[in-house]
PDB file of C-alpha atoms in Angstrom:
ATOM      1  CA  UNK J   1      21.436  19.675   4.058  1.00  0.00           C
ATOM      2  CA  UNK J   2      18.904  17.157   2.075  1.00  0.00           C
ATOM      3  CA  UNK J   3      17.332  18.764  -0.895  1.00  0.00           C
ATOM      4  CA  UNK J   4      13.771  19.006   0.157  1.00  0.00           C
ATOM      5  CA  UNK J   5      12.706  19.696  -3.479  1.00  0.00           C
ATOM      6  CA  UNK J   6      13.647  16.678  -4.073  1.00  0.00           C
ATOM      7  CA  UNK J   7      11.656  15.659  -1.227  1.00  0.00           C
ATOM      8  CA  UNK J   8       8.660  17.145  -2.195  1.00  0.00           C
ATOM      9  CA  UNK J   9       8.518  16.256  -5.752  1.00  0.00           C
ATOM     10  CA  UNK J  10       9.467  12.311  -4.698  1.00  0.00           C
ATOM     11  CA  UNK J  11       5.944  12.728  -2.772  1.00  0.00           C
ATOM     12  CA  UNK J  12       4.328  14.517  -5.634  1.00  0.00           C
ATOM     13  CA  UNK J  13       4.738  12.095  -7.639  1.00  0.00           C
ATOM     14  CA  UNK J  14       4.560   8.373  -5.975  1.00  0.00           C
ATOM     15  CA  UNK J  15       1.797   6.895  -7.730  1.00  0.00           C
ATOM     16  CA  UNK J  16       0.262   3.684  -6.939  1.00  0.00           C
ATOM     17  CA  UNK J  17       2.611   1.451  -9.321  1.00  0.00           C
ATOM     18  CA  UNK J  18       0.044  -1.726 -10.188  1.00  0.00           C
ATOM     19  CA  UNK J  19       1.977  -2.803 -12.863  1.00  0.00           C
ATOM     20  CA  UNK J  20       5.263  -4.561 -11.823  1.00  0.00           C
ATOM     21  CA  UNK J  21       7.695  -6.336 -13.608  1.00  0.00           C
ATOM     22  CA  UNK J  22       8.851  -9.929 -12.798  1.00  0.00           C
ATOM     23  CA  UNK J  23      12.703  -9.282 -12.537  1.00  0.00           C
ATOM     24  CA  UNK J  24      14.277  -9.876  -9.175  1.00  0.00           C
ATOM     25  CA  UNK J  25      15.131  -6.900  -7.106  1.00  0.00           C
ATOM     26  CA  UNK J  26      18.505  -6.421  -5.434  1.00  0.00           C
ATOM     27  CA  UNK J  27      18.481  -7.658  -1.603  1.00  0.00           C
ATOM     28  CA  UNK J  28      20.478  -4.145  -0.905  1.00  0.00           C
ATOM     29  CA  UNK J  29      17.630  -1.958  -2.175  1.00  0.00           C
ATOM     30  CA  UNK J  30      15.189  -3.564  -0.235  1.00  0.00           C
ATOM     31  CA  UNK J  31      17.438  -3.554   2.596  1.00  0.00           C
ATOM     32  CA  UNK J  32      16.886   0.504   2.357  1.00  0.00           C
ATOM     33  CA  UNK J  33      13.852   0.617   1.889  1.00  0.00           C
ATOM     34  CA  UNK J  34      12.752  -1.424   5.751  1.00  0.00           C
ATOM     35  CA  UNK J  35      15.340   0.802   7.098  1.00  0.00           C
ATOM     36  CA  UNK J  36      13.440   3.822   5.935  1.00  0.00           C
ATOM     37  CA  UNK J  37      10.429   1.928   7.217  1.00  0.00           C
ATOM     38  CA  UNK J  38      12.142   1.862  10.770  1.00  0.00           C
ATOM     39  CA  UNK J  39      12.701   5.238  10.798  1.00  0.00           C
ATOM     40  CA  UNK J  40       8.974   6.218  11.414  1.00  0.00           C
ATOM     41  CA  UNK J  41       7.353   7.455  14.336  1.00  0.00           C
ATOM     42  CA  UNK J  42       5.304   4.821  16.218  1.00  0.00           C
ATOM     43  CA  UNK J  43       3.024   4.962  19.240  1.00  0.00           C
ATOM     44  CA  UNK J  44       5.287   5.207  21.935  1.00  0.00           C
ATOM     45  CA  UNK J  45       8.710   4.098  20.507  1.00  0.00           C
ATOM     46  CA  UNK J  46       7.323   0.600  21.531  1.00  0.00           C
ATOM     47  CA  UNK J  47       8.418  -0.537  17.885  1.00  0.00           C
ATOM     48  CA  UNK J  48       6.120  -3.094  17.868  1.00  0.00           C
ATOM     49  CA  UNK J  49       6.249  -3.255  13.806  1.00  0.00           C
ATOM     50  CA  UNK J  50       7.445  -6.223  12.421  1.00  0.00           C
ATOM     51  CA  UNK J  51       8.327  -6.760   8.568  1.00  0.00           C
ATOM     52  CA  UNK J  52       7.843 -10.030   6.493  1.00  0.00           C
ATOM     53  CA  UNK J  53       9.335  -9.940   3.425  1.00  0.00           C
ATOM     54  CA  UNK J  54       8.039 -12.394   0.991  1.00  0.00           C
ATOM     55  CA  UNK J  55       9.578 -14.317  -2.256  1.00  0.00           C
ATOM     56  CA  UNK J  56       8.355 -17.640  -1.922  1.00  0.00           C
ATOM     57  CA  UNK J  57       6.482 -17.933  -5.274  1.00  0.00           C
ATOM     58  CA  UNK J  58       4.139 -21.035  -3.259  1.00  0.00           C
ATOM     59  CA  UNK J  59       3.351 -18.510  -0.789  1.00  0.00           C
ATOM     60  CA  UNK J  60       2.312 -15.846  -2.990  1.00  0.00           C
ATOM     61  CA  UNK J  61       0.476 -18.040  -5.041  1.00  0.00           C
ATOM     62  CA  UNK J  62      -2.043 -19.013  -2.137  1.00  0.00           C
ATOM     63  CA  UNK J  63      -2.758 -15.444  -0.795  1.00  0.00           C
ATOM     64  CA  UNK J  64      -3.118 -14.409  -4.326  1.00  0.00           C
ATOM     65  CA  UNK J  65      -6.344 -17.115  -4.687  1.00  0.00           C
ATOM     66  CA  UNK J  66      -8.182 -14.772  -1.663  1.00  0.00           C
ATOM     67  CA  UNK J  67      -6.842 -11.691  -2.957  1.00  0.00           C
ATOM     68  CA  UNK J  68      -8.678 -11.983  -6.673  1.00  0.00           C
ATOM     69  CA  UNK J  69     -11.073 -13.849  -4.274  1.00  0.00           C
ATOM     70  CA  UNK J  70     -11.897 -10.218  -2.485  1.00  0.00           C
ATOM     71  CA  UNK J  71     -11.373  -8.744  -5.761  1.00  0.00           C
ATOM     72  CA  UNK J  72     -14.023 -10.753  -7.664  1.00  0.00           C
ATOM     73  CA  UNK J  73     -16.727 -10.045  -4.830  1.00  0.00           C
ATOM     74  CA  UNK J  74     -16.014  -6.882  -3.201  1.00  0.00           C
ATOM     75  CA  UNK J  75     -13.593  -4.524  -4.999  1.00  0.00           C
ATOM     76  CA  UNK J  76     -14.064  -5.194  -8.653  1.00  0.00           C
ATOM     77  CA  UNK J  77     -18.109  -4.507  -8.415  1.00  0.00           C
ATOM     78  CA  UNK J  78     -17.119  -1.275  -5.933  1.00  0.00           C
ATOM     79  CA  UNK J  79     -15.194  -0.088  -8.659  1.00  0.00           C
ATOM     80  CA  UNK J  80     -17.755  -0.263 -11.696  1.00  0.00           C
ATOM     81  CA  UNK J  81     -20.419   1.307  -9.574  1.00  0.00           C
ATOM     82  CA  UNK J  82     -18.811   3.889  -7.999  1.00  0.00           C
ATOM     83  CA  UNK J  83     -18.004   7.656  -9.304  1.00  0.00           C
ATOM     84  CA  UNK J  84     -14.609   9.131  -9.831  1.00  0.00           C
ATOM     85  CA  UNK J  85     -12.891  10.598  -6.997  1.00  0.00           C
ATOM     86  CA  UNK J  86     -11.781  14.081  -6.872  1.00  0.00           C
ATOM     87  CA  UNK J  87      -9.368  15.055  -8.842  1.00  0.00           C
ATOM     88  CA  UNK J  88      -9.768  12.342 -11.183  1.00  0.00           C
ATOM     89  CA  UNK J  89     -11.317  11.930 -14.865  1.00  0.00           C
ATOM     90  CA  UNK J  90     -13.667   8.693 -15.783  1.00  0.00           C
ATOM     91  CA  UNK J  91     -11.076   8.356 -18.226  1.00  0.00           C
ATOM     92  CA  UNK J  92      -8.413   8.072 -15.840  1.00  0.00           C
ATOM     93  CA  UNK J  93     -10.575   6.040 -13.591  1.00  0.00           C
ATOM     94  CA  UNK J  94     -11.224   3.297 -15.416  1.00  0.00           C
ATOM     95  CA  UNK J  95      -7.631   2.880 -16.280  1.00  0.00           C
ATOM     96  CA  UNK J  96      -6.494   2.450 -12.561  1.00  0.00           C
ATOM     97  CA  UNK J  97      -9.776   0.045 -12.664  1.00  0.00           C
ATOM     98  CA  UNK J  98      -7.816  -1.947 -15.249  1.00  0.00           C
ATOM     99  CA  UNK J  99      -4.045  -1.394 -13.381  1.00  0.00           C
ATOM    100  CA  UNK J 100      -6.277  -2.595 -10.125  1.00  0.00           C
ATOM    101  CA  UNK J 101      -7.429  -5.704 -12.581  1.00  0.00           C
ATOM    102  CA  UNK J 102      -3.981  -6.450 -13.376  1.00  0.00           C
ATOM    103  CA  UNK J 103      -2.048  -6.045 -10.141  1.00  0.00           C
ATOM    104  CA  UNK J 104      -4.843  -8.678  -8.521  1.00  0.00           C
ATOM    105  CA  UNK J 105      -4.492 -11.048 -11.729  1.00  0.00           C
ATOM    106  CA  UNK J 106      -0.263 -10.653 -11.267  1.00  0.00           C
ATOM    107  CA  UNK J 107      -0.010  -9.845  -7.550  1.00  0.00           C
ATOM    108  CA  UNK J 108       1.401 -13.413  -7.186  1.00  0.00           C
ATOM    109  CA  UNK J 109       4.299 -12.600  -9.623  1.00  0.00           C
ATOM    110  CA  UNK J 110       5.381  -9.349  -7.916  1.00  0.00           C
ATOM    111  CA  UNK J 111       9.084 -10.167  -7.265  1.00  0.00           C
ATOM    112  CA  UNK J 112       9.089  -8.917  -3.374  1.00  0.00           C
ATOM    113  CA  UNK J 113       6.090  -8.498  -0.963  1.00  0.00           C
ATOM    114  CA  UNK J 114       6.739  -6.819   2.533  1.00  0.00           C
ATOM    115  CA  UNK J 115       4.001  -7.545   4.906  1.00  0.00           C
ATOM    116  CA  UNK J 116       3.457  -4.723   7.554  1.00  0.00           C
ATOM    117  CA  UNK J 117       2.309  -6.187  10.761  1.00  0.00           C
ATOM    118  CA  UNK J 118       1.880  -5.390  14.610  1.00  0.00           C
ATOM    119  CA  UNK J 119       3.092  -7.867  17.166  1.00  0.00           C
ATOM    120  CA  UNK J 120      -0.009  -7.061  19.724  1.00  0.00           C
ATOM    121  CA  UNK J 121      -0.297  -9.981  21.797  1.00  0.00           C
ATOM    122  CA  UNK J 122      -3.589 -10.462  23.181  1.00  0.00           C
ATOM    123  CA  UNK J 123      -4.445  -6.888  23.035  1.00  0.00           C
ATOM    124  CA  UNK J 124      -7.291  -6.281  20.593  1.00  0.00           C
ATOM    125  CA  UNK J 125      -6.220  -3.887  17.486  1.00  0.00           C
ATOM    126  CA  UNK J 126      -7.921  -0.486  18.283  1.00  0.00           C
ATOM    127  CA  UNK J 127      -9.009   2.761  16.134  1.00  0.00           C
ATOM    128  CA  UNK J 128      -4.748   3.893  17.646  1.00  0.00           C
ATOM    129  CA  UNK J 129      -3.095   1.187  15.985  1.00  0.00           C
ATOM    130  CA  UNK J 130      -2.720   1.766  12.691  1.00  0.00           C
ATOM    131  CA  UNK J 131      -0.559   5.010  13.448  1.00  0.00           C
ATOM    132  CA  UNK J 132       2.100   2.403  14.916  1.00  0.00           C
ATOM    133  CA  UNK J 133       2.243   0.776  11.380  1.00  0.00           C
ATOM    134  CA  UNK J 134       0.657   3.239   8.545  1.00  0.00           C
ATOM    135  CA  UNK J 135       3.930   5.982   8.914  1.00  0.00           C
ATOM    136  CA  UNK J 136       6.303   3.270   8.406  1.00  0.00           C
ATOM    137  CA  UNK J 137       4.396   1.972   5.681  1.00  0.00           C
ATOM    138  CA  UNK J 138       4.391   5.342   4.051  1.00  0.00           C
ATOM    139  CA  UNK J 139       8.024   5.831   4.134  1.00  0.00           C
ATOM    140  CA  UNK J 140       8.812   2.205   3.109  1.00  0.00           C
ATOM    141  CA  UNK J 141       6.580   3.773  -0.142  1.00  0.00           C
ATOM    142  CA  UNK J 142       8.397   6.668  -0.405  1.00  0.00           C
ATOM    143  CA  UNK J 143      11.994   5.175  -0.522  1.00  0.00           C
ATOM    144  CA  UNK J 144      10.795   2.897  -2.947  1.00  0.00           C
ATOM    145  CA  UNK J 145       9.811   5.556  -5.260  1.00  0.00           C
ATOM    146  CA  UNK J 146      13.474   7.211  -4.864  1.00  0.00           C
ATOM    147  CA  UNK J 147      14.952   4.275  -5.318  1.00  0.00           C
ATOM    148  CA  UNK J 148      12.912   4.044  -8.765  1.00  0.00           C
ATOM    149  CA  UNK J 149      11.237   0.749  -7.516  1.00  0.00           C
ATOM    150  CA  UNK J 150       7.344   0.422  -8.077  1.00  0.00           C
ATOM    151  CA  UNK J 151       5.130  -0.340  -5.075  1.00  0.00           C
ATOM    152  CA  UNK J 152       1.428   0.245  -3.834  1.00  0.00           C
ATOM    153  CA  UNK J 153      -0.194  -0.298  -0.573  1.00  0.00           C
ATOM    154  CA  UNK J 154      -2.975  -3.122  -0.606  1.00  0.00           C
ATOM    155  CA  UNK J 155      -4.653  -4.064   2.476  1.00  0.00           C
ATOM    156  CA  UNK J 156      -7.787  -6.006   0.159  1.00  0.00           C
ATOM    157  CA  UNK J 157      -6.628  -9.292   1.476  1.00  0.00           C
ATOM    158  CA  UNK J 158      -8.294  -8.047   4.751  1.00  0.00           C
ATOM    159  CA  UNK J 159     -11.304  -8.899   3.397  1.00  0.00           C
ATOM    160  CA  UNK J 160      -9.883 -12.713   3.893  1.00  0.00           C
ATOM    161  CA  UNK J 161      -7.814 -11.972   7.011  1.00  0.00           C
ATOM    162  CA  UNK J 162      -7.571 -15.365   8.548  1.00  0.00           C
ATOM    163  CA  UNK J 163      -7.094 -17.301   5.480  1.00  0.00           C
ATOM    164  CA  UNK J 164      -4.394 -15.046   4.280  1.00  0.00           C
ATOM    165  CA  UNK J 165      -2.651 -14.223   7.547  1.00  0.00           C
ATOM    166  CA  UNK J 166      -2.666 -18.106   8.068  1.00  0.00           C
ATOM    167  CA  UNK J 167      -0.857 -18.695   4.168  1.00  0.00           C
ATOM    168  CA  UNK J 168       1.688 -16.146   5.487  1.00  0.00           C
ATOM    169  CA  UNK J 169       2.343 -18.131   8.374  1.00  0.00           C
ATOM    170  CA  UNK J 170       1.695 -15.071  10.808  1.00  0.00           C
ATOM    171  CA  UNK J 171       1.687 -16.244  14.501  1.00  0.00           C
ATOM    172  CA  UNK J 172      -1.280 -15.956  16.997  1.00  0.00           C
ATOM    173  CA  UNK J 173      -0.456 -12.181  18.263  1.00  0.00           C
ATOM    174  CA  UNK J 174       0.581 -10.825  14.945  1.00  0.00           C
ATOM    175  CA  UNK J 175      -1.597  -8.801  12.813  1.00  0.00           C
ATOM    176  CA  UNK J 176      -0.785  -7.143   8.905  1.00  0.00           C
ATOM    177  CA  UNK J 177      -2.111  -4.358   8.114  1.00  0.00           C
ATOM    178  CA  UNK J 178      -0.631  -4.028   4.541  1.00  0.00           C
ATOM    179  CA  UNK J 179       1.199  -5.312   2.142  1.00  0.00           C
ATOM    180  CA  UNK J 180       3.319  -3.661  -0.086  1.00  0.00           C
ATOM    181  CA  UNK J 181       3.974  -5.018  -3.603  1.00  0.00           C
ATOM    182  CA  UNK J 182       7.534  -4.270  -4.989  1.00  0.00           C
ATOM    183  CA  UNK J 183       9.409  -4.844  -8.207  1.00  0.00           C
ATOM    184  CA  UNK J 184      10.650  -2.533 -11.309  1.00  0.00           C
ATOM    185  CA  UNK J 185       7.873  -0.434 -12.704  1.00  0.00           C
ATOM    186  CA  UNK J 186       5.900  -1.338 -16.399  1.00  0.00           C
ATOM    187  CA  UNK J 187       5.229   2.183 -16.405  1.00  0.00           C
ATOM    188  CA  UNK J 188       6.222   5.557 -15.653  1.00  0.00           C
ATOM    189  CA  UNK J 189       6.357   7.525 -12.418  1.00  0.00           C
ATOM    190  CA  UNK J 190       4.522  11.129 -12.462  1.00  0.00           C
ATOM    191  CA  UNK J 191       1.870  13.523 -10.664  1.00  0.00           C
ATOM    192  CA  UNK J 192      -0.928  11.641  -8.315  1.00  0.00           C
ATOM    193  CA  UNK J 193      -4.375  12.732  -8.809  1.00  0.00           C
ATOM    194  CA  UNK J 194      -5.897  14.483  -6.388  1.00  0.00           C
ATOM    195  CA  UNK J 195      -8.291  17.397  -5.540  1.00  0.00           C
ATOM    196  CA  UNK J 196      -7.803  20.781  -4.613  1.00  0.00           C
ATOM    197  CA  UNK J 197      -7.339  21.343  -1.255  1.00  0.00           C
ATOM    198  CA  UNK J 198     -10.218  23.513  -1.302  1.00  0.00           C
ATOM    199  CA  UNK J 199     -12.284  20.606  -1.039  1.00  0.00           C
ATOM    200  CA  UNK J 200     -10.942  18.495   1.871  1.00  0.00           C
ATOM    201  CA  UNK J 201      -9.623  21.639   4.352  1.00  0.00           C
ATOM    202  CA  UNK J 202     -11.482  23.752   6.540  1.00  0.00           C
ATOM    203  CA  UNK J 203     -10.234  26.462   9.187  1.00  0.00           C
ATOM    204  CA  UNK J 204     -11.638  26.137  13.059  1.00  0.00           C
ATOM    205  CA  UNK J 205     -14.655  25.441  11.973  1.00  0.00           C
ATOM    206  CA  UNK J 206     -15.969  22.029   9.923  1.00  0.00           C
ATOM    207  CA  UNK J 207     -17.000  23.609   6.546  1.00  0.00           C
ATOM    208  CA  UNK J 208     -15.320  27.175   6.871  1.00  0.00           C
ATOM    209  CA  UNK J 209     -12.796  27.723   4.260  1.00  0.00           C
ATOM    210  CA  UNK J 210      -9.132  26.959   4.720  1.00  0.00           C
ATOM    211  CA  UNK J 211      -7.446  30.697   4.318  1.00  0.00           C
ATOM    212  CA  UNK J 212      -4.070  29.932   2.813  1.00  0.00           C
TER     213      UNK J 212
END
């Protein structure tokens, strides 16, 4: 039988890892960590998930321009007005503010991307599809983080969907919905911050108290 503690303190502790080195990351280790990614649940079973991994540096390079693009318009100024979110100190705000500043600065030189798309035709995306795509993505983040690989999920170059979704070559049908980073972390793995649950759960009713 698995060890779930390990299970549970692999989850506990898979920070967003902005900071990635340049080094090239064995084939066979990404290999595990799709396959993990297939292993989620999906609307379905329709499997309609499809993977692009990306190492092309030219490639990178020309998502990357929209990427700080959406950064220098939309996230960065979100970021400098906004308050801390529970369960996290200004202190250690502003330091994922500056891991967010480097990550769009070096996204480019992260050694693998995967790009998490939906084949869905002509069929508009809905509120639905996400849960076809989001699980897999999770797991994909998970087995990186056992595998002692850094990764984070972005989805900022959204904000320049067509341009970016055209520089990855994506064909008319095909939609990302993330992409996920990877390469050999700068800095150390350890506890996510986040608020009590106290906060965010409620029992029956909206507002009552979770009793736990």
């Amino acid at each position: 039988m698995a060890d779930t503690g390990d299970l549970f303190e692999i989850m506990h502790t898979t920070r967003a890892m902005r900071r990635l080195k340049p080094e090239p990351v064995p084939d066979a280790l990404i290999r595990k960590i799709l396959q993990a990614g297939v292993c989620a649940p999906n609307g379905g079973n329709t499997q309609r998930w499809r993977f692009l991994v990306v190492k092309d540096p030219a490639i990178k390079r020309r998502v990357q321009q929209y990427y700080k693009r959406a950064f220098d318009e939309v996230v960065g100024p979100r970021y400098l007005n906004s308050a801390p979110p529970p369960g996290v100190s200004r202190e250690a705000y502003t330091r994922q503010h500056a891991a967010v500043q480097y990550l769009t600065d070096h996204f480019h030189e992260a050694p693998v991307w995967i790009v998490a798309c939906l084949e869905e035709g002509s069929t508009p995306p809905t509120r639905w599809s996400g849960a076809s795509i989001y699980p897999a993505v999770q797991n994909m983040l998970l087995a990186a983080r056992a595998l002692g690989l850094g990764a984070t999920l972005t989805t900022r170059h959204l904000l320049f969907e067509k341009e970016t979704e055209a520089a990855l070559g994506l064909p008319t049908g095909v939609h990302s919905y993330a992409i996920l980073p990877i390469g050999y972390p700068m800095g150390r793995f350890g506890p996510v911050g986040r608020g009590p649950l106290t906060d965010v759960v409620y029992q029956d009713r909206w507002g009552t108290p979770y009793l736990s």
